[in-house]
C-alpha cells in the first residue's frame, strides 16, 4: 500500500528525526506545539518583570549590568520562541493579543512578587534551575525549529543559574541579616518552583500525547524529581534549609522523597488568581500599547523601502 503523509510523519517520529515546517503534520500536533511554544514565549517575556523590579535598585554597578544582560537574554528567548511558533502558521501579533486578553497562559512562577534583592539570586538558582531541567530535554523535541531554539536558550539559562547561585553565595558570606534574607527568599520560592513542572502526572491531561509525539521527553513528575535531586546538595553547600519537612533521602530509589506541593495554589495561579497575575498582564498590555508607534514606524519604513526598490 502507498505511504500516506501520516505514515511518513509516524516514521519520522519513530526514527527520532525532526518534523520541519513544510512537512505534513496532524492538526492536533500543530495545535499542541503552538500552545506550548506560545506559552513558553510568553513566559520569557512576562518573566522579565519580576527581576526588572530590581534593575534600578541593584546594589552595585556590577550586579546591575548582570541583571540587565539577563533580562535582555530573556527578551531574546521570547523572540526565538515566537519565531519558532510562527513557522507553524500563527502570527506573533495574534499570540501577543491572546496573552494580553488572557486567552493564552504563561508560567505560574512569574506571578509571585520579588520582595528583596535575594529574590534575584533565588530566581536564578531555583527558577532558572527548574527551567533548565525542563528545557534541556526539549532540545530533543521532535519539532525542528523548537528543538533548535532550545539549544541556545539552555546555554544562556545555565549562565543565569550560575549568576544566581554566585549572588547567593556572596550574600551567605555576608551578615546575619543577609543570610536571613536568602533563607526567606528560599522559603517563598521553593514550592512555586516545584509547581513550574506542572500538575502531577495523574492530573496532567497533555503529557501522554505529547510524550508519544516526542514533544515532551519526560513527564512532569520525572522532571520535578530530577530537579529536587539536583537542588538538595546545592542547598546544603549554600547553607540554606529547603522548607519541606518531608525531604529525606530514599536509599532504595537513590533519590530524595519530598512533600506534596499545594496543587490548589497552582490551579489558582494558573487561572489568574496568583498574587501578581493582574499586575503582570496589565504591565504587558501597557508596554504593548506604548510600543504601537514603533511597530507603525517599522511598517511605514518597510513600505517606503519596498516602494524605493520597486521604482
Ligand atoms: N504554569 C502555567 N500553566 C501551567 C503550568 C505552570 N507551571 N503547568 C501546567 N500548566 C498548564 C498547561 O499549560 C496546561 O494548560 P493548557 O492545556 O490550557 O495549555 C495545563 O496546565 C495542564 O498541564 P499539562 O497537561 O501538564 O500541560 P503540558 O503537557 O503542556 O505541560 C509544561 C506543562 C511542563 C509547562 C510544558 O508545557 C512545558 O514543558 N513547556 C515548556 C517550558 C515552559 O513553558 N517554560 C516556561 C517557564 S520557564 C522560563 O521561561 C524561564
GROMACS .gro file of C-alpha atoms and ligand atoms in nm:
model
  362
    1UNK     CA    1   0.000   0.000   0.000
    2UNK     CA    2   0.114   0.356  -0.073
    3UNK     CA    3   0.259   0.552   0.216
    4UNK     CA    4   0.023   0.819   0.345
    5UNK     CA    5   0.153   1.151   0.486
    6UNK     CA    6   0.054   1.021   0.828
    7UNK     CA    7   0.268   0.708   0.782
    8UNK     CA    8   0.562   0.929   0.690
    9UNK     CA    9   0.502   1.151   0.994
   10UNK     CA   10   0.487   0.846   1.224
   11UNK     CA   11   0.805   0.706   1.070
   12UNK     CA   12   0.996   1.031   1.124
   13UNK     CA   13   0.887   1.041   1.489
   14UNK     CA   14   0.973   0.674   1.542
   15UNK     CA   15   1.318   0.724   1.387
   16UNK     CA   16   1.393   1.017   1.623
   17UNK     CA   17   1.421   1.253   1.326
   18UNK     CA   18   1.276   1.602   1.310
   19UNK     CA   19   0.949   1.731   1.171
   20UNK     CA   20   1.013   2.054   0.977
   21UNK     CA   21   0.769   2.340   0.900
   22UNK     CA   22   0.684   2.226   0.545
   23UNK     CA   23   0.623   1.863   0.644
   24UNK     CA   24   0.272   1.729   0.681
   25UNK     CA   25   0.171   1.701   1.047
   26UNK     CA   26  -0.153   1.614   1.228
   27UNK     CA   27  -0.361   1.919   1.318
   28UNK     CA   28  -0.351   1.827   1.686
   29UNK     CA   29   0.032   1.804   1.679
   30UNK     CA   30   0.045   2.152   1.529
   31UNK     CA   31  -0.205   2.286   1.785
   32UNK     CA   32  -0.013   2.133   2.078
   33UNK     CA   33   0.312   2.287   1.961
   34UNK     CA   34   0.155   2.628   1.911
   35UNK     CA   35   0.007   2.607   2.261
   36UNK     CA   36   0.331   2.502   2.428
   37UNK     CA   37   0.570   2.727   2.232
   38UNK     CA   38   0.341   3.031   2.272
   39UNK     CA   39   0.314   2.970   2.649
   40UNK     CA   40   0.687   2.930   2.663
   41UNK     CA   41   0.749   3.253   2.468
   42UNK     CA   42   0.501   3.445   2.683
   43UNK     CA   43   0.676   3.313   2.996
   44UNK     CA   44   1.010   3.451   2.879
   45UNK     CA   45   0.858   3.793   2.810
   46UNK     CA   46   0.648   3.815   3.129
   47UNK     CA   47   0.947   3.669   3.315
   48UNK     CA   48   1.138   3.992   3.264
   49UNK     CA   49   0.904   4.175   3.502
   50UNK     CA   50   0.977   4.022   3.843
   51UNK     CA   51   1.351   4.081   3.807
   52UNK     CA   52   1.302   4.406   3.621
   53UNK     CA   53   1.163   4.530   3.952
   54UNK     CA   54   1.524   4.535   4.085
   55UNK     CA   55   1.705   4.685   3.786
   56UNK     CA   56   1.701   5.038   3.924
   57UNK     CA   57   1.784   4.923   4.277
   58UNK     CA   58   2.063   4.672   4.222
   59UNK     CA   59   2.323   4.708   4.500
   60UNK     CA   60   2.620   4.768   4.267
   61UNK     CA   61   2.702   4.857   3.909
   62UNK     CA   62   2.826   4.501   3.853
   63UNK     CA   63   2.500   4.346   3.976
   64UNK     CA   64   2.303   4.591   3.767
   65UNK     CA   65   2.499   4.508   3.449
   66UNK     CA   66   2.447   4.134   3.509
   67UNK     CA   67   2.075   4.176   3.571
   68UNK     CA   68   2.029   4.394   3.263
   69UNK     CA   69   2.208   4.136   3.049
   70UNK     CA   70   1.990   3.862   3.190
   71UNK     CA   71   1.665   4.048   3.121
   72UNK     CA   72   1.785   4.114   2.766
   73UNK     CA   73   1.859   3.743   2.720
   74UNK     CA   74   1.500   3.669   2.824
   75UNK     CA   75   1.365   3.911   2.564
   76UNK     CA   76   1.582   3.728   2.310
   77UNK     CA   77   1.447   3.389   2.420
   78UNK     CA   78   1.094   3.518   2.376
   79UNK     CA   79   1.179   3.629   2.023
   80UNK     CA   80   1.335   3.296   1.918
   81UNK     CA   81   1.029   3.119   2.053
   82UNK     CA   82   0.778   3.347   1.882
   83UNK     CA   83   0.975   3.292   1.560
   84UNK     CA   84   0.956   2.913   1.615
   85UNK     CA   85   0.578   2.942   1.672
   86UNK     CA   86   0.541   3.145   1.351
   87UNK     CA   87   0.681   2.851   1.148
   88UNK     CA   88   0.356   2.672   1.244
   89UNK     CA   89   0.143   2.933   1.069
   90UNK     CA   90   0.049   3.167   1.353
   91UNK     CA   91   0.140   3.530   1.380
   92UNK     CA   92   0.327   3.690   1.669
   93UNK     CA   93   0.082   3.981   1.689
   94UNK     CA   94  -0.201   3.732   1.728
   95UNK     CA   95  -0.016   3.546   2.006
   96UNK     CA   96   0.054   3.872   2.191
   97UNK     CA   97  -0.312   3.964   2.161
   98UNK     CA   98  -0.407   3.627   2.316
   99UNK     CA   99  -0.164   3.682   2.603
  100UNK     CA  100  -0.287   4.027   2.694
  101UNK     CA  101  -0.650   3.926   2.666
  102UNK     CA  102  -0.588   3.628   2.898
  103UNK     CA  103  -0.662   3.361   2.633
  104UNK     CA  104  -0.314   3.208   2.646
  105UNK     CA  105  -0.119   3.109   2.953
  106UNK     CA  106   0.233   3.175   3.076
  107UNK     CA  107   0.424   3.009   3.359
  108UNK     CA  108   0.270   3.034   3.706
  109UNK     CA  109   0.610   3.119   3.856
  110UNK     CA  110   0.610   3.476   3.727
  111UNK     CA  111   0.302   3.569   3.928
  112UNK     CA  112   0.492   3.593   4.257
  113UNK     CA  113   0.644   3.918   4.385
  114UNK     CA  114   1.018   3.985   4.420
  115UNK     CA  115   1.040   4.134   4.769
  116UNK     CA  116   1.417   4.163   4.822
  117UNK     CA  117   1.736   4.150   4.617
  118UNK     CA  118   1.792   3.794   4.740
  119UNK     CA  119   1.491   3.703   4.523
  120UNK     CA  120   1.705   3.784   4.219
  121UNK     CA  121   1.956   3.523   4.331
  122UNK     CA  122   1.691   3.267   4.418
  123UNK     CA  123   1.516   3.314   4.083
  124UNK     CA  124   1.848   3.243   3.911
  125UNK     CA  125   1.921   2.940   4.126
  126UNK     CA  126   1.577   2.777   4.162
  127UNK     CA  127   1.359   2.917   3.882
  128UNK     CA  128   1.625   2.907   3.612
  129UNK     CA  129   1.746   2.576   3.755
  130UNK     CA  130   1.395   2.433   3.713
  131UNK     CA  131   1.373   2.586   3.366
  132UNK     CA  132   1.697   2.408   3.267
  133UNK     CA  133   1.570   2.071   3.394
  134UNK     CA  134   1.252   2.120   3.193
  135UNK     CA  135   1.416   2.260   2.881
  136UNK     CA  136   1.732   2.056   2.820
  137UNK     CA  137   1.518   1.758   2.707
  138UNK     CA  138   1.326   1.992   2.475
  139UNK     CA  139   1.647   2.023   2.268
  140UNK     CA  140   1.547   1.671   2.153
  141UNK     CA  141   1.185   1.766   2.080
  142UNK     CA  142   1.053   1.624   1.753
  143UNK     CA  143   0.974   1.966   1.604
  144UNK     CA  144   1.295   2.103   1.448
  145UNK     CA  145   1.255   2.480   1.498
  146UNK     CA  146   1.158   2.441   1.866
  147UNK     CA  147   1.440   2.195   1.937
  148UNK     CA  148   1.699   2.420   1.772
  149UNK     CA  149   1.577   2.732   1.955
  150UNK     CA  150   1.617   2.546   2.283
  151UNK     CA  151   1.988   2.479   2.233
  152UNK     CA  152   2.094   2.841   2.267
  153UNK     CA  153   1.828   2.917   2.527
  154UNK     CA  154   1.958   2.638   2.751
  155UNK     CA  155   2.316   2.764   2.728
  156UNK     CA  156   2.205   3.109   2.837
  157UNK     CA  157   1.981   2.969   3.111
  158UNK     CA  158   2.275   2.784   3.257
  159UNK     CA  159   2.467   3.111   3.279
  160UNK     CA  160   2.163   3.266   3.451
  161UNK     CA  161   2.153   2.985   3.701
  162UNK     CA  162   2.519   3.025   3.789
  163UNK     CA  163   2.487   3.400   3.835
  164UNK     CA  164   2.201   3.339   4.080
  165UNK     CA  165   2.398   3.086   4.278
  166UNK     CA  166   2.704   3.312   4.287
  167UNK     CA  167   2.487   3.603   4.409
  168UNK     CA  168   2.351   3.383   4.690
  169UNK     CA  169   2.698   3.255   4.785
  170UNK     CA  170   2.805   3.618   4.818
  171UNK     CA  171   2.508   3.702   5.043
  172UNK     CA  172   2.569   3.390   5.254
  173UNK     CA  173   2.924   3.508   5.321
  174UNK     CA  174   2.780   3.842   5.439
  175UNK     CA  175   2.593   3.944   5.754
  176UNK     CA  176   2.330   3.753   5.952
  177UNK     CA  177   2.066   3.983   5.807
  178UNK     CA  178   2.179   3.891   5.455
  179UNK     CA  179   2.168   3.520   5.537
  180UNK     CA  180   1.815   3.561   5.677
  181UNK     CA  181   1.716   3.742   5.358
  182UNK     CA  182   1.837   3.446   5.149
  183UNK     CA  183   1.653   3.193   5.367
  184UNK     CA  184   1.333   3.397   5.347
  185UNK     CA  185   1.358   3.409   4.966
  186UNK     CA  186   1.420   3.031   4.951
  187UNK     CA  187   1.116   2.974   5.176
  188UNK     CA  188   0.894   3.175   4.942
  189UNK     CA  189   1.022   3.040   4.606
  190UNK     CA  190   1.076   2.669   4.677
  191UNK     CA  191   0.719   2.542   4.637
  192UNK     CA  192   0.631   2.769   4.343
  193UNK     CA  193   0.949   2.640   4.169
  194UNK     CA  194   0.831   2.280   4.208
  195UNK     CA  195   0.496   2.383   4.059
  196UNK     CA  196   0.666   2.510   3.743
  197UNK     CA  197   0.682   2.148   3.622
  198UNK     CA  198   0.304   2.139   3.603
  199UNK     CA  199   0.043   1.920   3.772
  200UNK     CA  200   0.125   1.567   3.886
  201UNK     CA  201   0.128   1.307   3.607
  202UNK     CA  202  -0.209   1.174   3.719
  203UNK     CA  203  -0.359   1.522   3.669
  204UNK     CA  204  -0.175   1.620   3.350
  205UNK     CA  205  -0.410   1.590   3.053
  206UNK     CA  206  -0.146   1.663   2.785
  207UNK     CA  207   0.154   1.457   2.889
  208UNK     CA  208   0.073   1.117   2.736
  209UNK     CA  209   0.007   1.254   2.389
  210UNK     CA  210   0.299   1.497   2.397
  211UNK     CA  211   0.530   1.211   2.502
  212UNK     CA  212   0.401   0.988   2.220
  213UNK     CA  213   0.475   1.270   1.973
  214UNK     CA  214   0.816   1.321   2.137
  215UNK     CA  215   0.744   1.685   2.208
  216UNK     CA  216   0.787   1.617   2.579
  217UNK     CA  217   1.061   1.366   2.657
  218UNK     CA  218   0.985   1.317   3.029
  219UNK     CA  219   0.676   1.351   3.243
  220UNK     CA  220   0.616   1.643   3.480
  221UNK     CA  221   0.686   1.426   3.787
  222UNK     CA  222   1.007   1.281   3.641
  223UNK     CA  223   1.145   1.629   3.581
  224UNK     CA  224   1.033   1.753   3.923
  225UNK     CA  225   1.219   1.462   4.085
  226UNK     CA  226   1.529   1.534   3.880
  227UNK     CA  227   1.515   1.898   3.995
  228UNK     CA  228   1.484   1.806   4.363
  229UNK     CA  229   1.772   1.560   4.338
  230UNK     CA  230   1.991   1.821   4.173
  231UNK     CA  231   1.898   2.101   4.414
  232UNK     CA  232   1.919   1.940   4.760
  233UNK     CA  233   2.302   1.912   4.758
  234UNK     CA  234   2.327   2.269   4.624
  235UNK     CA  235   2.113   2.391   4.917
  236UNK     CA  236   2.343   2.210   5.160
  237UNK     CA  237   2.650   2.365   5.003
  238UNK     CA  238   2.488   2.708   5.019
  239UNK     CA  239   2.385   2.660   5.382
  240UNK     CA  240   2.009   2.711   5.346
  241UNK     CA  241   1.719   2.490   5.452
  242UNK     CA  242   1.459   2.384   5.197
  243UNK     CA  243   1.114   2.441   5.354
  244UNK     CA  244   0.993   2.082   5.330
  245UNK     CA  245   0.994   1.868   5.649
  246UNK     CA  246   0.928   1.558   5.438
  247UNK     CA  247   1.254   1.583   5.241
  248UNK     CA  248   1.451   1.265   5.303
  249UNK     CA  249   1.697   1.051   5.113
  250UNK     CA  250   1.546   0.731   4.981
  251UNK     CA  251   1.830   0.481   4.970
  252UNK     CA  252   1.630   0.223   4.779
  253UNK     CA  253   1.535   0.459   4.496
  254UNK     CA  254   1.856   0.660   4.509
  255UNK     CA  255   1.657   0.985   4.514
  256UNK     CA  256   1.502   1.236   4.754
  257UNK     CA  257   1.148   1.188   4.881
  258UNK     CA  258   0.964   1.517   4.913
  259UNK     CA  259   0.628   1.657   5.020
  260UNK     CA  260   0.328   1.728   4.803
  261UNK     CA  261   0.303   2.079   4.658
  262UNK     CA  262  -0.022   2.264   4.726
  263UNK     CA  263  -0.193   2.187   4.396
  264UNK     CA  264  -0.486   2.413   4.474
  265UNK     CA  265  -0.240   2.703   4.477
  266UNK     CA  266  -0.108   2.605   4.132
  267UNK     CA  267  -0.464   2.588   3.998
  268UNK     CA  268  -0.544   2.931   4.140
  269UNK     CA  269  -0.229   3.089   3.998
  270UNK     CA  270  -0.279   2.931   3.654
  271UNK     CA  271  -0.633   3.065   3.648
  272UNK     CA  272  -0.538   3.424   3.717
  273UNK     CA  273  -0.564   3.442   4.096
  274UNK     CA  274  -0.197   3.448   4.194
  275UNK     CA  275  -0.052   3.743   4.385
  276UNK     CA  276   0.065   3.933   4.074
  277UNK     CA  277  -0.132   3.798   3.774
  278UNK     CA  278  -0.331   4.115   3.711
  279UNK     CA  279  -0.027   4.338   3.754
  280UNK     CA  280   0.185   4.129   3.513
  281UNK     CA  281  -0.073   4.126   3.235
  282UNK     CA  282  -0.158   4.495   3.281
  283UNK     CA  283   0.209   4.584   3.256
  284UNK     CA  284   0.249   4.374   2.942
  285UNK     CA  285  -0.059   4.533   2.785
  286UNK     CA  286   0.066   4.885   2.866
  287UNK     CA  287   0.409   4.806   2.717
  288UNK     CA  288   0.241   4.672   2.403
  289UNK     CA  289   0.026   4.983   2.367
  290UNK     CA  290   0.319   5.215   2.438
  291UNK     CA  291   0.514   5.037   2.163
  292UNK     CA  292   0.245   5.087   1.896
  293UNK     CA  293   0.432   5.380   1.740
  294UNK     CA  294   0.746   5.170   1.697
  295UNK     CA  295   0.554   4.900   1.511
  296UNK     CA  296   0.381   5.163   1.295
  297UNK     CA  297   0.713   5.330   1.215
  298UNK     CA  298   0.872   4.995   1.122
  299UNK     CA  299   0.583   4.913   0.887
  300UNK     CA  300   0.598   5.262   0.728
  301UNK     CA  301   0.975   5.229   0.681
  302UNK     CA  302   0.943   4.884   0.524
  303UNK     CA  303   0.676   5.014   0.284
  304UNK     CA  304   0.895   5.310   0.188
  305UNK     CA  305   1.194   5.082   0.122
  306UNK     CA  306   0.979   4.847  -0.085
  307UNK     CA  307   0.848   5.143  -0.292
  308UNK     CA  308   1.204   5.272  -0.346
  309UNK     CA  309   1.320   4.930  -0.461
  310UNK     CA  310   1.024   4.895  -0.699
  311UNK     CA  311   1.095   5.238  -0.854
  312LIG     N1  312   0.215   2.748   3.479
  312LIG     C1  313   0.110   2.776   3.398
  312LIG     N2  314   0.038   2.679   3.334
  312LIG     C2  315   0.076   2.552   3.356
  312LIG     C3  316   0.184   2.516   3.436
  312LIG     C4  317   0.254   2.620   3.501
  312LIG     N3  318   0.357   2.597   3.582
  312LIG     N4  319   0.196   2.381   3.436
  312LIG     C5  320   0.098   2.334   3.357
  312LIG     N5  321   0.025   2.436   3.309
  312LIG     C6  322  -0.094   2.427   3.226
  312LIG     C7  323  -0.063   2.365   3.093
  312LIG     O1  324  -0.019   2.463   3.003
  312LIG     C8  325  -0.195   2.304   3.055
  312LIG     O2  326  -0.285   2.406   3.014
  312LIG     P1  327  -0.347   2.414   2.863
  312LIG     O3  328  -0.384   2.273   2.827
  312LIG     O4  329  -0.458   2.509   2.873
  312LIG     O5  330  -0.237   2.464   2.779
  312LIG     C9  331  -0.248   2.256   3.188
  312LIG     O6  332  -0.183   2.336   3.286
  312LIG    C10  333  -0.226   2.108   3.214
  312LIG     O7  334  -0.085   2.077   3.225
  312LIG     P2  335  -0.011   1.964   3.141
  312LIG     O8  336  -0.112   1.867   3.085
  312LIG     O9  337   0.095   1.907   3.225
  312LIG    O10  338   0.046   2.053   3.019
  312LIG     P3  339   0.177   2.037   2.933
  312LIG    O11  340   0.188   1.899   2.878
  312LIG    O12  341   0.180   2.149   2.836
  312LIG    O13  342   0.297   2.053   3.038
  312LIG    C11  343   0.470   2.217   3.085
  312LIG    C12  344   0.323   2.177   3.101
  312LIG    C13  345   0.557   2.113   3.156
  312LIG    C14  346   0.491   2.354   3.147
  312LIG    C15  347   0.504   2.215   2.935
  312LIG    O14  348   0.414   2.294   2.863
  312LIG    C16  349   0.643   2.263   2.902
  312LIG    O15  350   0.739   2.192   2.922
  312LIG     N6  351   0.658   2.387   2.846
  312LIG    C17  352   0.782   2.442   2.800
  312LIG    C18  353   0.858   2.510   2.909
  312LIG    C19  354   0.797   2.639   2.955
  312LIG    O16  355   0.696   2.686   2.907
  312LIG     N7  356   0.862   2.702   3.049
  312LIG    C20  357   0.820   2.833   3.093
  312LIG    C21  358   0.873   2.867   3.224
  312LIG     S1  359   1.046   2.863   3.235
  312LIG    C22  360   1.106   3.010   3.182
  312LIG    O17  361   1.055   3.066   3.095
  312LIG    C23  362   1.228   3.067   3.249
   0.00000   0.00000   0.00000
